[in-house]
XYZ file of C-alpha atoms in Angstrom:
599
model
C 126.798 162.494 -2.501
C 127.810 158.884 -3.032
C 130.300 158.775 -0.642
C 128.076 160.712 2.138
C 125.402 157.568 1.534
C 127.889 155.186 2.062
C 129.374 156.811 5.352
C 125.840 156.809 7.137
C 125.201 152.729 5.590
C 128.792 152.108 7.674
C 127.485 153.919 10.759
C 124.071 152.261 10.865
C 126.042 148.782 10.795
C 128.321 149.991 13.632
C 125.457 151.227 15.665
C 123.692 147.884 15.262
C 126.766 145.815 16.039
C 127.284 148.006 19.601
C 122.801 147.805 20.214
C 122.604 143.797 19.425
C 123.648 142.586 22.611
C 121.343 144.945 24.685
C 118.244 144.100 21.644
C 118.990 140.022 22.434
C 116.427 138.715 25.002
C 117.683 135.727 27.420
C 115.528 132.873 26.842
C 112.681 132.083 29.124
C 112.611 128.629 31.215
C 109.960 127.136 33.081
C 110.824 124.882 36.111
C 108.043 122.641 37.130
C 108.713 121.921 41.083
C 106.434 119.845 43.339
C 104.820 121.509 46.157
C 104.744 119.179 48.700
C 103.980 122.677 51.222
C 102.516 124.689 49.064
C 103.369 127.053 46.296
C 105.528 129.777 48.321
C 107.084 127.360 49.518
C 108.179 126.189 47.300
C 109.148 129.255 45.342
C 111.170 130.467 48.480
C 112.990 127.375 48.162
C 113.937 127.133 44.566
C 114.238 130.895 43.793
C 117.648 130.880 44.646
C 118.422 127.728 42.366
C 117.032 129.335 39.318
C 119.343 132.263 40.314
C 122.448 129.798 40.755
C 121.427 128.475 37.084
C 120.979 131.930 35.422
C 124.415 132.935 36.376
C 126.125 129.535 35.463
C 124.425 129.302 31.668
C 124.418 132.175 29.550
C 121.688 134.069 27.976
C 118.194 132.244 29.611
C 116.223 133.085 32.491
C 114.813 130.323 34.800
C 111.725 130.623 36.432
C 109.531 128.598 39.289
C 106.595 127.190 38.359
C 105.188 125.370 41.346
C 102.096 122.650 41.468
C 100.978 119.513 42.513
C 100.896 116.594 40.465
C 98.354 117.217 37.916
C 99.202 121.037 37.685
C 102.717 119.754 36.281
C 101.084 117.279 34.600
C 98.860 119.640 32.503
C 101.900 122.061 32.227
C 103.992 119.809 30.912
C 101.426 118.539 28.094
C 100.685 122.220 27.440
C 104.356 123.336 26.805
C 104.554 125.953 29.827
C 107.253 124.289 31.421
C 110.548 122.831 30.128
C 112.019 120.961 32.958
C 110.560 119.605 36.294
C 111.987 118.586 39.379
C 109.942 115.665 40.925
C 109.841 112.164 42.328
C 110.508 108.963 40.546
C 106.743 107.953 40.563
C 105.684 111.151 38.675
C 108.824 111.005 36.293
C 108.093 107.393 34.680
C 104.211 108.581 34.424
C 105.144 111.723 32.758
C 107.954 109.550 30.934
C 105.118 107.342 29.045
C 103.128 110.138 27.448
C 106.094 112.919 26.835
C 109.842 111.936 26.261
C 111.676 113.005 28.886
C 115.493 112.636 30.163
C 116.641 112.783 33.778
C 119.535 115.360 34.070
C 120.786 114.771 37.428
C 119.644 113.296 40.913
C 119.207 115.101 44.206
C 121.439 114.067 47.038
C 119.554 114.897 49.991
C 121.029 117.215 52.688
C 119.675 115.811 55.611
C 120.304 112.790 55.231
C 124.696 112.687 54.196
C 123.793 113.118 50.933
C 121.917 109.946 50.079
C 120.493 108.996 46.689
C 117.508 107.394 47.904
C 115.687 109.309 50.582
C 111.798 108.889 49.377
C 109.674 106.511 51.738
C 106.639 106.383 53.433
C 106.070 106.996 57.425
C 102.878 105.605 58.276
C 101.770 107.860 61.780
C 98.886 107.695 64.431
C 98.332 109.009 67.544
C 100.235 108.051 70.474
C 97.347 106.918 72.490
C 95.781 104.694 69.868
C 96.077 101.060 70.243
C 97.252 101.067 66.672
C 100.731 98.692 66.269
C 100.747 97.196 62.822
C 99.940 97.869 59.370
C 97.529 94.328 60.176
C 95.835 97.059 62.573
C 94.683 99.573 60.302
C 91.965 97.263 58.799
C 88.787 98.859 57.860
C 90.014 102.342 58.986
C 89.997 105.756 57.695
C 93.823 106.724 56.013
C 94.517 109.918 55.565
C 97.192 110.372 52.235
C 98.562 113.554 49.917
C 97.976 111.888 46.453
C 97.576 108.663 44.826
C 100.867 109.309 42.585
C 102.529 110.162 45.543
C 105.669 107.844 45.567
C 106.632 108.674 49.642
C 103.025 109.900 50.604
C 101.312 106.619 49.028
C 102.715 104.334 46.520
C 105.366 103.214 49.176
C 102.908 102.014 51.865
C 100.802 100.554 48.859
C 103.776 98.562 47.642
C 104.791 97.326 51.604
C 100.723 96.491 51.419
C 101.155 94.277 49.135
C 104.463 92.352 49.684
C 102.515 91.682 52.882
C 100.027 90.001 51.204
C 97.083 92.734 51.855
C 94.120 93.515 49.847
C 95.528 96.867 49.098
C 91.757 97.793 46.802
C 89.695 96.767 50.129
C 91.979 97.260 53.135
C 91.090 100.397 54.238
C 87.690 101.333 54.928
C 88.384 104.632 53.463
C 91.300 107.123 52.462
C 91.399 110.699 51.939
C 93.411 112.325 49.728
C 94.193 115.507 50.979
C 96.530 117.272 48.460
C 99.154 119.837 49.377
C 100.341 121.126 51.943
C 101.034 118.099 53.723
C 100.407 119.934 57.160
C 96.552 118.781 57.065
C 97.574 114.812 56.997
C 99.140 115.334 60.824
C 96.133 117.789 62.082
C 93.726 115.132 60.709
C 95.483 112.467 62.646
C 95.758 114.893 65.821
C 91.879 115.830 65.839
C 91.066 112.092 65.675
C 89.418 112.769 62.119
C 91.148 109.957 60.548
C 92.906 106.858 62.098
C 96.127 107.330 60.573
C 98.130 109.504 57.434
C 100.540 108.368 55.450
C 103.286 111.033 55.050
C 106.827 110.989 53.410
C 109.411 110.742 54.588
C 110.909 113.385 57.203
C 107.466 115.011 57.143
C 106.531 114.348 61.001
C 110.131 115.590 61.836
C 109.892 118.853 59.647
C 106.578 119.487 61.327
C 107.766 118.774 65.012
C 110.751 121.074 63.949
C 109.066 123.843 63.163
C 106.751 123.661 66.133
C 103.513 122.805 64.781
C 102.855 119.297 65.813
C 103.997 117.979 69.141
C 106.391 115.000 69.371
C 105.136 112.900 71.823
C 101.066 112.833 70.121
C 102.183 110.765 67.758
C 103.755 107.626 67.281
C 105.354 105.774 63.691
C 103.691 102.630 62.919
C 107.170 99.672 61.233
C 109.405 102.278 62.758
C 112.847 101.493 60.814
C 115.547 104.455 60.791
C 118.587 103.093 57.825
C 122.249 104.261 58.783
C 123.373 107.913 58.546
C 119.442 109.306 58.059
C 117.896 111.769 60.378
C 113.986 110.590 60.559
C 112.072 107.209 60.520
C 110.964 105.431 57.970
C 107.914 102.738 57.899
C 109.199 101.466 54.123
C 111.638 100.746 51.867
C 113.609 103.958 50.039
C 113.715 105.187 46.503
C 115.572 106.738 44.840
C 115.872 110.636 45.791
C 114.087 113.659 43.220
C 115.465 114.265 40.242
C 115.853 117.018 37.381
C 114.374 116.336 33.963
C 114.524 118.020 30.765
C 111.473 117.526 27.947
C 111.933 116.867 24.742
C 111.737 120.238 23.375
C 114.918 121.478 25.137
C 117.706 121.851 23.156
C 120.691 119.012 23.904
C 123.805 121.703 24.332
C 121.508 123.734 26.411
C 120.689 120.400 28.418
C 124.817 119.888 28.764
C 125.161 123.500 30.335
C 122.046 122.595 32.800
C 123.642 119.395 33.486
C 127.499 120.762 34.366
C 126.262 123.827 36.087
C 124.260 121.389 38.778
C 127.088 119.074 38.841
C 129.180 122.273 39.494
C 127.098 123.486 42.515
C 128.686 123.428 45.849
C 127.166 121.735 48.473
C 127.707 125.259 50.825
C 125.981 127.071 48.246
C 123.125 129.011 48.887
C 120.824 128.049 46.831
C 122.092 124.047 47.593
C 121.068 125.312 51.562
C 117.744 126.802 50.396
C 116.691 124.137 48.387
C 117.803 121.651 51.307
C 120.123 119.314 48.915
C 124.186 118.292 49.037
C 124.810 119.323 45.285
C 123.409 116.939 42.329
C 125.134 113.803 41.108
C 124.687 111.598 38.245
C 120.830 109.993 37.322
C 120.770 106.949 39.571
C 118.860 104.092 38.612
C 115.404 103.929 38.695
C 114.910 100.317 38.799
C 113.111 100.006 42.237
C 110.293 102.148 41.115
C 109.967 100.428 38.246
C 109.246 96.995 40.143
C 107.452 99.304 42.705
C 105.378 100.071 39.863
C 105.400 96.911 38.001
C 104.039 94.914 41.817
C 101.093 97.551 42.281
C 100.130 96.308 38.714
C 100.150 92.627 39.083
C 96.912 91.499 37.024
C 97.180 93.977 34.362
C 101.276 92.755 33.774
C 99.414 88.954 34.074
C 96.856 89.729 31.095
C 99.614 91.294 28.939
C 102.380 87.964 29.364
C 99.499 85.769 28.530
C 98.684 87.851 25.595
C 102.320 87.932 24.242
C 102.606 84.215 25.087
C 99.600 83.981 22.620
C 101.058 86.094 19.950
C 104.925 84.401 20.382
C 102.982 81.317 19.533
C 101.339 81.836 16.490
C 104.353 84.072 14.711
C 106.659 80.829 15.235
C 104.340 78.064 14.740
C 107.427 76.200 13.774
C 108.480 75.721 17.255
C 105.263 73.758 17.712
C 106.996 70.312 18.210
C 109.853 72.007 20.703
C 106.242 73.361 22.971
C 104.583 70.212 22.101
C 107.781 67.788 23.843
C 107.596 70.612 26.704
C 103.979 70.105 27.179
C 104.578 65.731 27.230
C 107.546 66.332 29.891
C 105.623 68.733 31.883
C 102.740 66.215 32.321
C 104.778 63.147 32.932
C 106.757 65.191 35.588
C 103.194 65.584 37.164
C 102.079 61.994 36.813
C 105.274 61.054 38.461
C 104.623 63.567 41.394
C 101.036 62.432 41.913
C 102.557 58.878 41.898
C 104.732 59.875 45.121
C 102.088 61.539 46.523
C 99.463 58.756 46.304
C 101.767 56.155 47.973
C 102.759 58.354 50.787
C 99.459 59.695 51.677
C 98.840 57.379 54.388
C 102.262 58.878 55.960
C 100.606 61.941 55.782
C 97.146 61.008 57.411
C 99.052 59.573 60.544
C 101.738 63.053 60.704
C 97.901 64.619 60.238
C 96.321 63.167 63.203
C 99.197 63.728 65.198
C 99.206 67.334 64.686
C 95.443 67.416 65.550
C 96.411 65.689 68.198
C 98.596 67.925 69.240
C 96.019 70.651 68.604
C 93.397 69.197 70.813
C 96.423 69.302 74.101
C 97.110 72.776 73.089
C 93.033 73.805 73.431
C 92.872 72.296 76.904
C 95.563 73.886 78.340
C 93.987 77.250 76.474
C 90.823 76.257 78.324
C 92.354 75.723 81.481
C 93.614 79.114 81.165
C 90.416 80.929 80.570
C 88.938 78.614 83.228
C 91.635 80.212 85.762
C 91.122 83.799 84.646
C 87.388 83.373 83.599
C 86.539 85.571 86.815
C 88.571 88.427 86.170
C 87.409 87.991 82.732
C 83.590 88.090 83.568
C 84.381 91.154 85.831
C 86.169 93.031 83.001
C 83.078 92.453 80.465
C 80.541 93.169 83.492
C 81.662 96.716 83.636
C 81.011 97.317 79.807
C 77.679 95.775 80.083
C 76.548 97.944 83.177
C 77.591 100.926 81.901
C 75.359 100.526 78.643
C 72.520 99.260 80.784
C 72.729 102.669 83.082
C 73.372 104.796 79.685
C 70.417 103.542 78.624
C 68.214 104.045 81.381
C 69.540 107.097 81.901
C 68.350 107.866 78.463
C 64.796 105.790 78.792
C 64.196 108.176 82.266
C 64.330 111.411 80.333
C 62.085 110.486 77.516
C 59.731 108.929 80.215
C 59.172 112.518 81.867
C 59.890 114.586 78.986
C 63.040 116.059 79.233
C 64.858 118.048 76.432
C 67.135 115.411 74.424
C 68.260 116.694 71.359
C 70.419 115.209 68.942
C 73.937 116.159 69.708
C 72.889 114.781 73.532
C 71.861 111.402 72.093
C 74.566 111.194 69.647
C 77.365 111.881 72.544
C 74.974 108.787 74.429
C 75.064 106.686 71.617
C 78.849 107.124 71.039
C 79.363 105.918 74.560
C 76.596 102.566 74.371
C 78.716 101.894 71.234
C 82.198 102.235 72.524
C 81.286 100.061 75.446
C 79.946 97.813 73.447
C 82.906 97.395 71.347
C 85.052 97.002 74.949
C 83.187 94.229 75.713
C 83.746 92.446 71.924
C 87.231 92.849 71.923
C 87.876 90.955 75.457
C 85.019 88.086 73.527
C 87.269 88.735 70.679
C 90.395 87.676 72.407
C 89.096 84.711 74.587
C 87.569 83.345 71.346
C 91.696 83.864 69.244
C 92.720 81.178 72.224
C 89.666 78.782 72.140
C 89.643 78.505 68.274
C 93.246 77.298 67.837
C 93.979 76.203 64.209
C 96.919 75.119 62.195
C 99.746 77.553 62.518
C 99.557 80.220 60.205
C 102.522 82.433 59.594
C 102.212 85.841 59.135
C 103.949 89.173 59.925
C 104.019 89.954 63.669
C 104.467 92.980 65.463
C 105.958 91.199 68.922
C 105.178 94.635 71.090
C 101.605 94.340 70.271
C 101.232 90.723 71.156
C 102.938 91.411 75.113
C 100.358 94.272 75.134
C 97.601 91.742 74.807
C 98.881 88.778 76.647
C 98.816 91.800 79.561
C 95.808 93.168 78.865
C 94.001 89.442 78.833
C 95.466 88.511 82.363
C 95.054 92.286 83.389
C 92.423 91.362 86.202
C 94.395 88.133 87.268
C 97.704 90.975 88.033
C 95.568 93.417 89.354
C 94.018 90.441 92.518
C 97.425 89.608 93.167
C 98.585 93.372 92.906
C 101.161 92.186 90.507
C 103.371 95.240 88.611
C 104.262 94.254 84.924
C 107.468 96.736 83.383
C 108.157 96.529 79.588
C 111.941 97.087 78.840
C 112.555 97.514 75.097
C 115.777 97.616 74.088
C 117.076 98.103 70.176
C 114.978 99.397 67.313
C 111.166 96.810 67.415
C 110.896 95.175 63.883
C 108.373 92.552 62.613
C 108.806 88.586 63.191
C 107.294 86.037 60.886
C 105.238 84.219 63.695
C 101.814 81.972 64.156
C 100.441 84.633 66.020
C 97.870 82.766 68.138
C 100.283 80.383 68.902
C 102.781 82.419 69.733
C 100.132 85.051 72.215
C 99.285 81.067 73.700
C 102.960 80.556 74.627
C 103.545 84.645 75.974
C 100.456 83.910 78.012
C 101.408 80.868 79.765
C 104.690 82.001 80.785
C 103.199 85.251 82.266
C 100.577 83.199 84.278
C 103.219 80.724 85.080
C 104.942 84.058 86.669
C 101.928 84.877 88.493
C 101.453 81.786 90.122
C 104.724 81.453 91.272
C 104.675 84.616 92.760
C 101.174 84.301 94.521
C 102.387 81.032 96.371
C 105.150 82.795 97.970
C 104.423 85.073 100.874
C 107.781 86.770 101.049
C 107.270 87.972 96.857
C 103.558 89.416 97.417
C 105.442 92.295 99.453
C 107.375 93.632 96.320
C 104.928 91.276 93.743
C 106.484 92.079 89.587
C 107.227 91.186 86.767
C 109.496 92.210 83.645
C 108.890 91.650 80.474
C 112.306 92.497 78.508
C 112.576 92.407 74.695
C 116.187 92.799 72.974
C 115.889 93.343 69.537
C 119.336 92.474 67.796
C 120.671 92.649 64.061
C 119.112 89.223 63.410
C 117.008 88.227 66.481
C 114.527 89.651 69.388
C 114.996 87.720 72.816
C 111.824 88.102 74.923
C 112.231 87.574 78.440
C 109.552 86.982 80.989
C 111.089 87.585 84.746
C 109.785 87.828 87.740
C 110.704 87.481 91.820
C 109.211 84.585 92.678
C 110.639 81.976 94.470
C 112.666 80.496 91.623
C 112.404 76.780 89.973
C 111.250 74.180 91.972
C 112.989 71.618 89.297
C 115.782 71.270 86.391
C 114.094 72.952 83.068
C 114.053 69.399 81.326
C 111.674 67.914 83.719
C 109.393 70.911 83.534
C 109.049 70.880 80.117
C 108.151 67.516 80.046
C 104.351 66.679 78.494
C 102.055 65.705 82.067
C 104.986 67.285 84.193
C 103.306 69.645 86.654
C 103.702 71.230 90.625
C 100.607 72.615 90.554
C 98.021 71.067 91.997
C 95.291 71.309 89.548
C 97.386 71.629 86.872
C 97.685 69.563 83.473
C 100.951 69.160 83.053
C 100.910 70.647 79.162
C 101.882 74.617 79.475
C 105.618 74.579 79.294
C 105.944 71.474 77.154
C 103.243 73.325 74.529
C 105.665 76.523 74.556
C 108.342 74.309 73.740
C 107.209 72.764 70.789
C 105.481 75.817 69.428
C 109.062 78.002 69.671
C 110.613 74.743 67.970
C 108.020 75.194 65.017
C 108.946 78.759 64.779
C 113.053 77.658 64.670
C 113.504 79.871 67.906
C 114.745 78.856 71.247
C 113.361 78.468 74.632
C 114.946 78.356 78.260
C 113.657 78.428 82.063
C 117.189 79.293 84.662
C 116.844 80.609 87.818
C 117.811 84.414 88.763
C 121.719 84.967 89.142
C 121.232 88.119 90.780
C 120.510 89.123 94.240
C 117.056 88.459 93.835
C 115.392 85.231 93.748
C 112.731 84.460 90.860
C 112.727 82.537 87.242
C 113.892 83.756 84.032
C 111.539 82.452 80.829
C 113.600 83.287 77.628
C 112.364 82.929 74.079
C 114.639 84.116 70.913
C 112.760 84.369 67.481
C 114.395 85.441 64.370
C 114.115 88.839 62.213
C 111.624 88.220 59.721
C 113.346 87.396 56.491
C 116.611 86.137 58.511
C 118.671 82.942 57.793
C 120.990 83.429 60.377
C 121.219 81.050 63.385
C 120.052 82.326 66.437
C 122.592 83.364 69.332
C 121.238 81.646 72.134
């Protein structure tokens, strides 16, 4: 009987040794993913992932779990996820409430497998007069989220190495959420004046035949080497995968190897639109992204420690105290210099106003020359409110229906004339109200487009034809940029009265206006086919030096010395082609650029 009891004890162990494998449940994983298009989405394109890492480590079972950012947020704090695969931005705000450690870093497909592929393209329509960031001011934004590192922060962080209010620049943005379709349609049904997408987002979209190419245009259009879509920022570093604190660390090694593992021909590396995963890469630009967006909070907290450092080593008292004494006398010493050379200062002062006062006559002769093409332009405006308005005074007068969609739709028009006519004021007064140069950021395209559209009336009488040839990718100059739209629209007026005093170039009257925008340097040149220069370039630039009858003498020499205070060059030659006419060059430098300009 004994031995019988002991038989079935050895066959209940053997049966239990041959069922615990099937009884033994893989563990369950949660992958938090960011949604930029939604939720199926982005399941469809990290199913195949999961499937990649449930074959690669042993016993677990990975799982989706898609969101934006405060469904992963709350996920992660609740425990329903383990791991996430995100941006930067929401990594180091996760990273100071939950430990967290990056696994590996995405290295994007599209773009030869870079590191950093997050940035911010900043898009409006194509027939806005939208060129710059500077033009955005007091405009409706359209944006996905306010953590969002390429749909945002990015922009935010351009905003304000520019110098921009970023808390009162715009005069409203909406944050929209995911999908990120809605951003473009907004921009597309004129609901909001521009979005601010990430990167590769217009491109996917044009791709996939939802949004047309040519509707749209990229405002600080940049493209780096090797990538496949523009860019109006800087780059960060790419997504990355991240393990919480809860995971255990061998598990975390097998996660780690199996994505270094992954082939960048895999399927689930084409699905998921990646080159394979590579080591974490530093994080050190969003840090200072993070740390610039910041600025007064990081300014409270060094004071504060400065405060603290001081009273825990009150014995360095004497060392602060000598620091202090040398500080001041280095002051004293400074005020010193600047109290005996102020009267240097007063005269280079005077000259300079001076100089300011030439500069406002010849802006005044200007406007004088074109003040009747200017009075026509704002006339037309101004009559079409007055006949809006009548129009709208003779139905109320014999009681016709007008309800309020009818006197919205007049209103819209009074007010859009209206504004026509305070832009052209708007631009007259820029050239009348000359002050000291100010240097700022300078979108050169824009400031041809008005120098055109302010002597627009003055082409039109002579039935002048102006051509823009832009060749290179446009970037931003560091310009005065009233001085600078002075010089663009002497030289174009020059052009234009050269060509109306010669009979033979009314026939075939134009004018080119070509910018070549190098590594280091745009050269702008103004040409046109009139009869050429009447004198050597020296004597024309002279100050009082003029072949005009009525003229002052101060145009060219004014565009001289305002490209010298820019350190850029200026040169008049005559045509060498087949065709006679003057050549007016001006080469500026790349903002930010030390290099000496090839002239």
């Amino acid at each position: 009987m004994k031995g019988f009891i002991v038989l079935r004890i050895l066959l209940c162990f053997i049966a239990i040794s041959f069922l615990s494998p099937v009884w033994a449940k893989p563990q369950e994983l949660y992958v938090g993913v960011l949604a930029n298009w939604g939720d199926q989405q982005a399941i469809a394109r990290w199913t195949p992932m999961m499937d990649y890492l449930n074959e690669q480590v042993p016993d677990t079972r990975f799982h989706v779990y898609p969101g934006n950012f405060e469904a992963l947020n709350a996920a992660m704090e609740s425990g329903k996820i383990q791991f996430i695969i995100t941006n930067p931005g929401q990594y180091l705000y996760l990273s100071n409430q939950f430990p967290l450690s990056w696994l590996a870093t995405m290295r994007s497909r599209r773009h030869n497998g870079a590191t950093s592929a997050i940035g911010s393209a900043i898009i409006v329509r194509a027939d806005s007069d939208y060129r710059t960031l500077y033009d955005l001011k007091q405009k409706t934004i359209a944006a996905s989220d306010p953590h969002a590192l390429g749909g945002y922060q990015a922009t935010i962080g351009l905003m304000h190495k520019l110098g921009m209010d970023t808390k009162n620049y715009f005069k409203e943005i909406k944050f929209l959420g995911f999908p990120l379709d809605p951003l473009l349609y907004q921009v597309r049904d004129g609901n909001v004046d521009a979005a601010i997408t990430p990167l590769c987002t217009f491109e996917d979209m044009v791709e996939r035949g939802l949004i047309k190419e040519d509707e749209f245009r990229i405002l600080n259009p940049s493209r780096p080497e090797g990538f496949d879509c523009q860019c109006s920022t800087k780059l960060y570093p790419n997504w990355s995968f991240a393990a919480s604190e809860s995971v255990d660390i061998e598990l975390s090694k097998h996660i780690t190897q199996a994505l270094m593992d992954l082939p960048s021909e895999h399927p689930a590396a084409i699905q998921a639109k990646l080159k394979g995963w590579t080591s974490p890469i530093s994080q050190l630009a969003v840090i200072q992204l993070f740390s610039e967006l910041h600025v007064e909070n990081s300014e409270v907290n060094r004071w504060d420690t400065l405060l603290r450092w001081l009273n825990d080593n009150r014995h360095w008292g004497v060392a602060v105290l000598l620091f202090i004494v040398a500080t001041v006398y280095h002051l004293w010493i400074e005020y010193r210099f600047h109290q005996k050379s102020e009267s240097l200062i007063e005269s280079e002062r005077q000259l300079k106003q001076q100089e300011l006062a030439l500069e406002k006559l010849q802006s005044t002769a200007i406007i004088g020359e074109i003040g009747a093409g200017l009075a026509h332009e704002i006339n037309q405006p101004i009559a079409a409110i007055t006949s809006y308005s009548e129009g709208a005074i003779m139905r109320l007068e014999n009681n016709q229906p007008f309800d309020e969609q009818s006197a919205k739709a007049l209103l819209t028009k009074i007010h859009q004339q209206s504004t026509r006519a305070g832009e052209v004021v708007h631009r007259i007064r820029g050239l009348l109200k000359r002050k000291e140069a100010v240097m700022v950021d300078v979108n050169i395209l824009s400031l041809v487009d008005e120098s055109v559209s302010l002597l627009k009336i003055e082409l039109a009488r002579h039935d002048i034809s102006v051509e823009n040839n832009i060749k290179g990718e446009p970037f931003f100059i560091t310009a005065d940029r009233v001085g600078l739209l002075q010089v663009l629209i002497n030289l174009i007026k020059n052009s234009i009265d050269a060509i109306s005093d010669s009979a033979e170039a009314v026939k075939r009257a134009k004018i080119v206006i070509a910018m070549d925008f190098k590594e280091h340097q745009v050269d702008v040149s103004i040409i046109d086919n009139g009869p050429g220069l009447p004198e050597t370039s020296d004597a024309l630039m002279a100050t009082f030096y003029t072949t005009k009858e009525n003229g002052l003498g101060l145009g060219l020499a004014i565009c001289n010395e305002v490209i010298k205070e820019h350190e850029g060059a200026f040169s008049l030659k005559n045509r060498q082609d087949i065709q006679s006419g003057c050549i007016a060059k001006i080469s500026l430098k790349k903002r930010g650029s030390q290099q000496k300009l090839i002239v």
